[in-house]
mmCIF file with all atom_site columns, C-alpha atoms in Angstrom:
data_model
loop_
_atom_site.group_PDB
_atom_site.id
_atom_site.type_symbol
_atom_site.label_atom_id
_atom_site.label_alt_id
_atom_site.label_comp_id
_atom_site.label_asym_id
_atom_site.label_entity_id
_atom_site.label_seq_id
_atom_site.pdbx_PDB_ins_code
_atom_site.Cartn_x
_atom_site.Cartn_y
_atom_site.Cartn_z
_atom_site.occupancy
_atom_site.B_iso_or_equiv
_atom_site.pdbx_formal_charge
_atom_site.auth_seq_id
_atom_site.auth_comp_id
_atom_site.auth_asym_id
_atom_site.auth_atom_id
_atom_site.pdbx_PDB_model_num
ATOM 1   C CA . UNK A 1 1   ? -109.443 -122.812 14.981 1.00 44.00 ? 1   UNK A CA 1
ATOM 2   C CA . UNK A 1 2   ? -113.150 -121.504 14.463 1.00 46.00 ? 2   UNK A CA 1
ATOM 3   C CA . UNK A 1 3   ? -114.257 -121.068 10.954 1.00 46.00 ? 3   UNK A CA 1
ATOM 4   C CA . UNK A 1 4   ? -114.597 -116.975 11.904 1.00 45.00 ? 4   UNK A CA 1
ATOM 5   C CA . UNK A 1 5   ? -111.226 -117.185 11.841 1.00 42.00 ? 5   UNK A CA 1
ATOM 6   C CA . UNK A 1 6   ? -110.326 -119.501 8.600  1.00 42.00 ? 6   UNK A CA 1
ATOM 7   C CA . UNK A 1 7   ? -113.489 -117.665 6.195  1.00 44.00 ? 7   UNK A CA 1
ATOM 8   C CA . UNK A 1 8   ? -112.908 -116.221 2.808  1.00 41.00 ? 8   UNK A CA 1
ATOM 9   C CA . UNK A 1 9   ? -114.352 -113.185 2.576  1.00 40.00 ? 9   UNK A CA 1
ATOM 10  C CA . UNK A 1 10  ? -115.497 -113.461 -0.564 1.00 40.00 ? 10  UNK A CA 1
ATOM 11  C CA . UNK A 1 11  ? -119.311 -114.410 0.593  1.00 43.00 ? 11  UNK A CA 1
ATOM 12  C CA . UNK A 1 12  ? -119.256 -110.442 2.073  1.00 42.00 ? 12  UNK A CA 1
ATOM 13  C CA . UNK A 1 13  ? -122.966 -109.735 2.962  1.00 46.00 ? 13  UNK A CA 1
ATOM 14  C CA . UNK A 1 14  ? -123.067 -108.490 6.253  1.00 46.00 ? 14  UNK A CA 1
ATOM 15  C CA . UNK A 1 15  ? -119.745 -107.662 6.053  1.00 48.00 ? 15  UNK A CA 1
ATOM 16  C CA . UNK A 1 16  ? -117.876 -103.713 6.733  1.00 51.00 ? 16  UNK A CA 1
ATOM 17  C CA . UNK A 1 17  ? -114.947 -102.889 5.641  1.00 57.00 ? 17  UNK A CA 1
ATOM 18  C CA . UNK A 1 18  ? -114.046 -106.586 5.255  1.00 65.00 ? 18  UNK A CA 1
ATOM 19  C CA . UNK A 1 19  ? -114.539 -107.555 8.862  1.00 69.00 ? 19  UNK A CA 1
ATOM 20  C CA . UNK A 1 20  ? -116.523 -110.793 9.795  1.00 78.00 ? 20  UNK A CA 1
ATOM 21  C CA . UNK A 1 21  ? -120.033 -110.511 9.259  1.00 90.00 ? 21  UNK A CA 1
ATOM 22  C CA . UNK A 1 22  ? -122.673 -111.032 12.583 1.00 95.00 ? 22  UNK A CA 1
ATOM 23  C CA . UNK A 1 23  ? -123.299 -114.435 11.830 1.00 94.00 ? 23  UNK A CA 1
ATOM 24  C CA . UNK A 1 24  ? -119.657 -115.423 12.660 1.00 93.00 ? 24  UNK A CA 1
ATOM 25  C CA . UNK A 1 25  ? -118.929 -113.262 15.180 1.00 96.00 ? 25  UNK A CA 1
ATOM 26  C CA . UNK A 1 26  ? -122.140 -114.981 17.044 1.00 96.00 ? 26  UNK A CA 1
ATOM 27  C CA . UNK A 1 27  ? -120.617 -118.280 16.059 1.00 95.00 ? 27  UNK A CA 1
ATOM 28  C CA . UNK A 1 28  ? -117.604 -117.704 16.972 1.00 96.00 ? 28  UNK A CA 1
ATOM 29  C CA . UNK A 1 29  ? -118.811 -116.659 20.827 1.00 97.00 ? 29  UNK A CA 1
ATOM 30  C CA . UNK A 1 30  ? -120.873 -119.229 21.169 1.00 97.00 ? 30  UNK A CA 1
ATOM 31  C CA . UNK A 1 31  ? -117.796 -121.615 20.296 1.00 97.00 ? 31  UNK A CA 1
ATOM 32  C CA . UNK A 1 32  ? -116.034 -119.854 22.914 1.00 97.00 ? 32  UNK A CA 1
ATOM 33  C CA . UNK A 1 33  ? -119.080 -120.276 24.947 1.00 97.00 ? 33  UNK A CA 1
ATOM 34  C CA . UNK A 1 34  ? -119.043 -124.309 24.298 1.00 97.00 ? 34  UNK A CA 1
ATOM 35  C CA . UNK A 1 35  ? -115.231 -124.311 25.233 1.00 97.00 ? 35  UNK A CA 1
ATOM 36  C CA . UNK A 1 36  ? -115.398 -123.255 28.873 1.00 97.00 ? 36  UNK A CA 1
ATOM 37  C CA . UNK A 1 37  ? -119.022 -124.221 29.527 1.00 97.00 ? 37  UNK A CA 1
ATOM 38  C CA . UNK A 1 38  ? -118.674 -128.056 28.804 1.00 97.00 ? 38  UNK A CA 1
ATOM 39  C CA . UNK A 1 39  ? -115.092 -128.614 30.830 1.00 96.00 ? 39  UNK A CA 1
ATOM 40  C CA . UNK A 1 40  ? -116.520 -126.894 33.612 1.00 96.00 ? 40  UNK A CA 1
ATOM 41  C CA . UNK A 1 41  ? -119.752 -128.932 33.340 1.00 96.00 ? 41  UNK A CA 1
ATOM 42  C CA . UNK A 1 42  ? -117.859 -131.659 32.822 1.00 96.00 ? 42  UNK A CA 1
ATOM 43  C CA . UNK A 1 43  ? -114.961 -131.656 35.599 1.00 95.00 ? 43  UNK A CA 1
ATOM 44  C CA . UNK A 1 44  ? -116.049 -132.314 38.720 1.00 92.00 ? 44  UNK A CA 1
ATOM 45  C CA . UNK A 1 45  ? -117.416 -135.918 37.332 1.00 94.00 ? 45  UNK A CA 1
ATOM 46  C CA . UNK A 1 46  ? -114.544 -136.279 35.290 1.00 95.00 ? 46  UNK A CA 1
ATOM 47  C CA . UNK A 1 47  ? -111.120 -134.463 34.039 1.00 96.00 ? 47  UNK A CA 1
ATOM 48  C CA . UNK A 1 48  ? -110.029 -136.464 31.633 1.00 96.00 ? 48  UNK A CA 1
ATOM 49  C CA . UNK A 1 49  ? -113.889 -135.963 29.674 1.00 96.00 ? 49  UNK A CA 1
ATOM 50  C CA . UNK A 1 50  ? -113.088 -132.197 30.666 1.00 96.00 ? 50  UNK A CA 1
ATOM 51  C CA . UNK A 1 51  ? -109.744 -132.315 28.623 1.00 96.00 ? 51  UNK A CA 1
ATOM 52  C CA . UNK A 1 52  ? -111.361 -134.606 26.258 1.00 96.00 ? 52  UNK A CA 1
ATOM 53  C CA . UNK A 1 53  ? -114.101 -132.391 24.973 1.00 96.00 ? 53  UNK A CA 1
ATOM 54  C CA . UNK A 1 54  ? -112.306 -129.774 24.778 1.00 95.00 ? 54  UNK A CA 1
ATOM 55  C CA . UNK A 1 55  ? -110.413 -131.337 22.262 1.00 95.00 ? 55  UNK A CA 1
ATOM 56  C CA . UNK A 1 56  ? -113.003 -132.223 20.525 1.00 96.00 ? 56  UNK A CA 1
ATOM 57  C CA . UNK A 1 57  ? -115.190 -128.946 20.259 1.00 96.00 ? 57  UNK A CA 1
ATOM 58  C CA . UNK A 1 58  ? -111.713 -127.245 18.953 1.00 95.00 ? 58  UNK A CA 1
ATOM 59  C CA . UNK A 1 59  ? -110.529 -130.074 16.929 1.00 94.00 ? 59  UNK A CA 1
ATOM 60  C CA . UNK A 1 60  ? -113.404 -131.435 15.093 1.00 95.00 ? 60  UNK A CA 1
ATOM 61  C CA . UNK A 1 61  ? -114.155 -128.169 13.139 1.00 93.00 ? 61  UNK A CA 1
ATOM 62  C CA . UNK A 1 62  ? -110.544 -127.309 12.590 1.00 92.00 ? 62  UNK A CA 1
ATOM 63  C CA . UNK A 1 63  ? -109.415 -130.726 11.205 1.00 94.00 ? 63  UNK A CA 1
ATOM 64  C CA . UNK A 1 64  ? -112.469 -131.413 9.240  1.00 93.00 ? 64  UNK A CA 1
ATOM 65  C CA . UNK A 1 65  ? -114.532 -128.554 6.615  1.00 91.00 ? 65  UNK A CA 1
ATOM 66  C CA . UNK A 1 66  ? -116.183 -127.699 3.716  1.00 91.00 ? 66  UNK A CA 1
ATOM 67  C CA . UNK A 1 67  ? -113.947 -126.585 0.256  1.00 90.00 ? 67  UNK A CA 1
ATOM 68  C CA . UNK A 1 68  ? -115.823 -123.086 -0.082 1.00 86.00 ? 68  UNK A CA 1
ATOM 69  C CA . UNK A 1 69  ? -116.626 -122.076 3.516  1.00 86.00 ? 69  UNK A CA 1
ATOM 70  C CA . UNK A 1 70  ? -113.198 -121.793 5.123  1.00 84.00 ? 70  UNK A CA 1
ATOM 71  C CA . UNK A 1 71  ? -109.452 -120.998 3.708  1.00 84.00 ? 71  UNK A CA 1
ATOM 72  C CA . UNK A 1 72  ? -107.784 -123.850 4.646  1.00 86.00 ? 72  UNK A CA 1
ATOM 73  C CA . UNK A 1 73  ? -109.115 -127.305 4.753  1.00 89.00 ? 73  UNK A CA 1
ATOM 74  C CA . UNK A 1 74  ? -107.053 -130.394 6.395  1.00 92.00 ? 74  UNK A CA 1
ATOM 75  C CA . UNK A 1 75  ? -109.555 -133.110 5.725  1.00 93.00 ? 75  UNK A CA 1
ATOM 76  C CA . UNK A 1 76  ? -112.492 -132.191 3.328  1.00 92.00 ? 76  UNK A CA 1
ATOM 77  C CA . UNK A 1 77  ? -116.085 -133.274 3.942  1.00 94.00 ? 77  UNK A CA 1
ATOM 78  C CA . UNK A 1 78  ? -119.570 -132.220 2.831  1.00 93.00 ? 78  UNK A CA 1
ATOM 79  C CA . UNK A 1 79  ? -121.244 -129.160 3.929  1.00 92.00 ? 79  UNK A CA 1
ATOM 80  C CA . UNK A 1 80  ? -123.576 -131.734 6.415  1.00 94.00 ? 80  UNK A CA 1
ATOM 81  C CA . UNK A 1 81  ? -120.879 -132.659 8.512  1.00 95.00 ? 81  UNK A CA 1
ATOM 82  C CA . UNK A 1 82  ? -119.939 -128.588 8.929  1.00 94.00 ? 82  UNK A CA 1
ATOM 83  C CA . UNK A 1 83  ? -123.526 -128.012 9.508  1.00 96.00 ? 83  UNK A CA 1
ATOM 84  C CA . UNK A 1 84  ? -123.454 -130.685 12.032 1.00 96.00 ? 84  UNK A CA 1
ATOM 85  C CA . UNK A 1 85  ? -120.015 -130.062 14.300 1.00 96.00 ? 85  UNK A CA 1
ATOM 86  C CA . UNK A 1 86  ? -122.003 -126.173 14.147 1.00 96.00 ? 86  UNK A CA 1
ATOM 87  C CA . UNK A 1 87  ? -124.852 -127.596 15.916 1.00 97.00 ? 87  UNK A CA 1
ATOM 88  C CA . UNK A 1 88  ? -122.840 -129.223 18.577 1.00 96.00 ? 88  UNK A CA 1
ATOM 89  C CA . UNK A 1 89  ? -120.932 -126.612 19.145 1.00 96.00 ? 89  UNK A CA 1
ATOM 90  C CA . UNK A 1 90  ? -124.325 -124.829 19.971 1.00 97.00 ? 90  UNK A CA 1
ATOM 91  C CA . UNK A 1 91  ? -125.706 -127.507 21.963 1.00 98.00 ? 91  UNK A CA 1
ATOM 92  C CA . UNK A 1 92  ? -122.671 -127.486 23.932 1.00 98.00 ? 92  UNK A CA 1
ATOM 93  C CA . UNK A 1 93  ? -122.761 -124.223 25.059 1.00 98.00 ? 93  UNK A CA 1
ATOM 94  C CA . UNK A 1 94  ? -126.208 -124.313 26.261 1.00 98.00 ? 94  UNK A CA 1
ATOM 95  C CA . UNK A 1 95  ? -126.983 -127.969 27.665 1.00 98.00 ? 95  UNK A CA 1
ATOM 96  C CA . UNK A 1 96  ? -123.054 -127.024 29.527 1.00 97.00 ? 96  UNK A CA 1
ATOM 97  C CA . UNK A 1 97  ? -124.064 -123.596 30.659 1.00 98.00 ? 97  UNK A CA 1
ATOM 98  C CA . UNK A 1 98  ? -127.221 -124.993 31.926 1.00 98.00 ? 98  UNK A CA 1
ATOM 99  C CA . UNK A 1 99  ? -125.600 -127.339 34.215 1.00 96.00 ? 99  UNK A CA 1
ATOM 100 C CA . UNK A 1 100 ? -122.567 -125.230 34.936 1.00 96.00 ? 100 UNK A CA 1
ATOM 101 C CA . UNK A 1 101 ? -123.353 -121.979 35.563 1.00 97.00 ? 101 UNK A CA 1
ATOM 102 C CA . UNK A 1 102 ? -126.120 -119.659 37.148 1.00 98.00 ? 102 UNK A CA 1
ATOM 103 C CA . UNK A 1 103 ? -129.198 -118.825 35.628 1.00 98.00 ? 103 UNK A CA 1
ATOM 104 C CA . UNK A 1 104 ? -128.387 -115.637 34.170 1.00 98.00 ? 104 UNK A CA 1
ATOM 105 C CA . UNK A 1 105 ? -125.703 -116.925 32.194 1.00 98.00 ? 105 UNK A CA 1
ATOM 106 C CA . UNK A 1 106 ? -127.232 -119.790 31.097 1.00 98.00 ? 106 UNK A CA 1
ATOM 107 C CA . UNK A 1 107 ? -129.864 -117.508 29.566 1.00 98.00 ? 107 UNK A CA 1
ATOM 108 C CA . UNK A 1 108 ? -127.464 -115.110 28.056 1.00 98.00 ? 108 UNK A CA 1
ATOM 109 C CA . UNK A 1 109 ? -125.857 -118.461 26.507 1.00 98.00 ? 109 UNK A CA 1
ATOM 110 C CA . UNK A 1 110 ? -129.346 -119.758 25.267 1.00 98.00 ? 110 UNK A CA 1
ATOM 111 C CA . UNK A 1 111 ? -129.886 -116.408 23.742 1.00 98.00 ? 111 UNK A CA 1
ATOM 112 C CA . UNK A 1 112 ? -126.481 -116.310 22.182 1.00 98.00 ? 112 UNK A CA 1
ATOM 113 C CA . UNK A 1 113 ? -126.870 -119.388 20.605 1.00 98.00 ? 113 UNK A CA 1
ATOM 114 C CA . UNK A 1 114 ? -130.643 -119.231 18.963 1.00 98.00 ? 114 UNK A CA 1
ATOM 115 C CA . UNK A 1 115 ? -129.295 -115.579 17.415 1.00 97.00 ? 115 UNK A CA 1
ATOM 116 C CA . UNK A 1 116 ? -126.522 -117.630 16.300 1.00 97.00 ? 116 UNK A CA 1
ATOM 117 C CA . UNK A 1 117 ? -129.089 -120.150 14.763 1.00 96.00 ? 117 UNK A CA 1
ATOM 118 C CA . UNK A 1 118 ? -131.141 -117.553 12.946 1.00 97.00 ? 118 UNK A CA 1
ATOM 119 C CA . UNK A 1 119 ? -127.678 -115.477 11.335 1.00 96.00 ? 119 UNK A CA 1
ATOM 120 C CA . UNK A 1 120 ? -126.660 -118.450 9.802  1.00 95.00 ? 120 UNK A CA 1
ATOM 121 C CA . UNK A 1 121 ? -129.828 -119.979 7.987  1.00 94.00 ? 121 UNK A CA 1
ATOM 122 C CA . UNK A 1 122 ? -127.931 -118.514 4.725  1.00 93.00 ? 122 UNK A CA 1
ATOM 123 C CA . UNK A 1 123 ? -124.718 -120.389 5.828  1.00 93.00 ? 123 UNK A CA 1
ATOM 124 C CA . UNK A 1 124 ? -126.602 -123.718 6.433  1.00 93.00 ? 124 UNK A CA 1
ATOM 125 C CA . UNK A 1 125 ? -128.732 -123.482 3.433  1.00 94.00 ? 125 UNK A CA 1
ATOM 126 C CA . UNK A 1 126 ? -125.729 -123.208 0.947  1.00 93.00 ? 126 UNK A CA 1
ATOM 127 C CA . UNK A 1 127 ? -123.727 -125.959 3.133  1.00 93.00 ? 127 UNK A CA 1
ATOM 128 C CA . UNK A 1 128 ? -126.553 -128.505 2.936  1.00 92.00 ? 128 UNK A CA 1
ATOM 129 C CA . UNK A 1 129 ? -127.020 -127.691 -0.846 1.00 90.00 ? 129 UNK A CA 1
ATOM 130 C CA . UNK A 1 130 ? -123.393 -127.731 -1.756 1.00 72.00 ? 130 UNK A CA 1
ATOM 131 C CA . UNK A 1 131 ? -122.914 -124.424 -2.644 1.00 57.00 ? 131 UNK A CA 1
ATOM 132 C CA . UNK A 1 132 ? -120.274 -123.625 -0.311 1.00 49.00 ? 132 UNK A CA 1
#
């Protein structure tokens, strides 16, 4: 599951009428992004890495989180490691949209992802300082 759909809502800014705030719906597209860019990219060298990463873009962040940024945690771990399976979730989606798909998408991707970076500088900062 993405961690749009497993936040509190107590953190709020951003936030109407206790929807998700812009920095996770951004996230949470360019998640979706990373999850049928990199199988694509990935399948006509190899299926099994297809099924494989897909796996692992969905499973990493749901199995393993920070106590403070999401509902539910299964395995806790320090607000680096969230900041970290974030970042390859973004460089997923574009390095896989680059090679997968045409230009225009690839750019819409790129863009998606680099809004996505500058919404969550907040997020990040109180991950890597342990204020989740």
């Amino acid at each position: 599951m993405s961690d749009m759909a497993h936040e509190t809502g107590t953190r709020g800014r951003g936030r109407g009428a206790g929807g998700p705030d812009v920095a996770s719906v951004l996230r949470f597209a360019t998640e979706l992004c990373a999850w049928v860019a990199t199988p694509w990219a990935l399948a006509s060298w190899s299926v099994v890495a297809a099924v494989a990463a897909v796996v692992l873009l969905i499973g990493l962040p749901t199995v393993f989180a920070t106590p403070g940024d999401k509902k539910q945690v299964l395995v806790a771990v320090p607000g680096a490691v969230t900041v970290g399976l974030v970042l390859l979730q973004l460089v997923a989606a574009v390095v896989a949209s680059w090679t997968a798909w045409p230009v225009w998408a690839a750019t819409t991707v790129t863009v998606l992802a680099t809004a996505c970076l500058w919404t969550e500088r907040a997020r990040r900062r109180r991950l890597l300082h342990g204020a989740a």
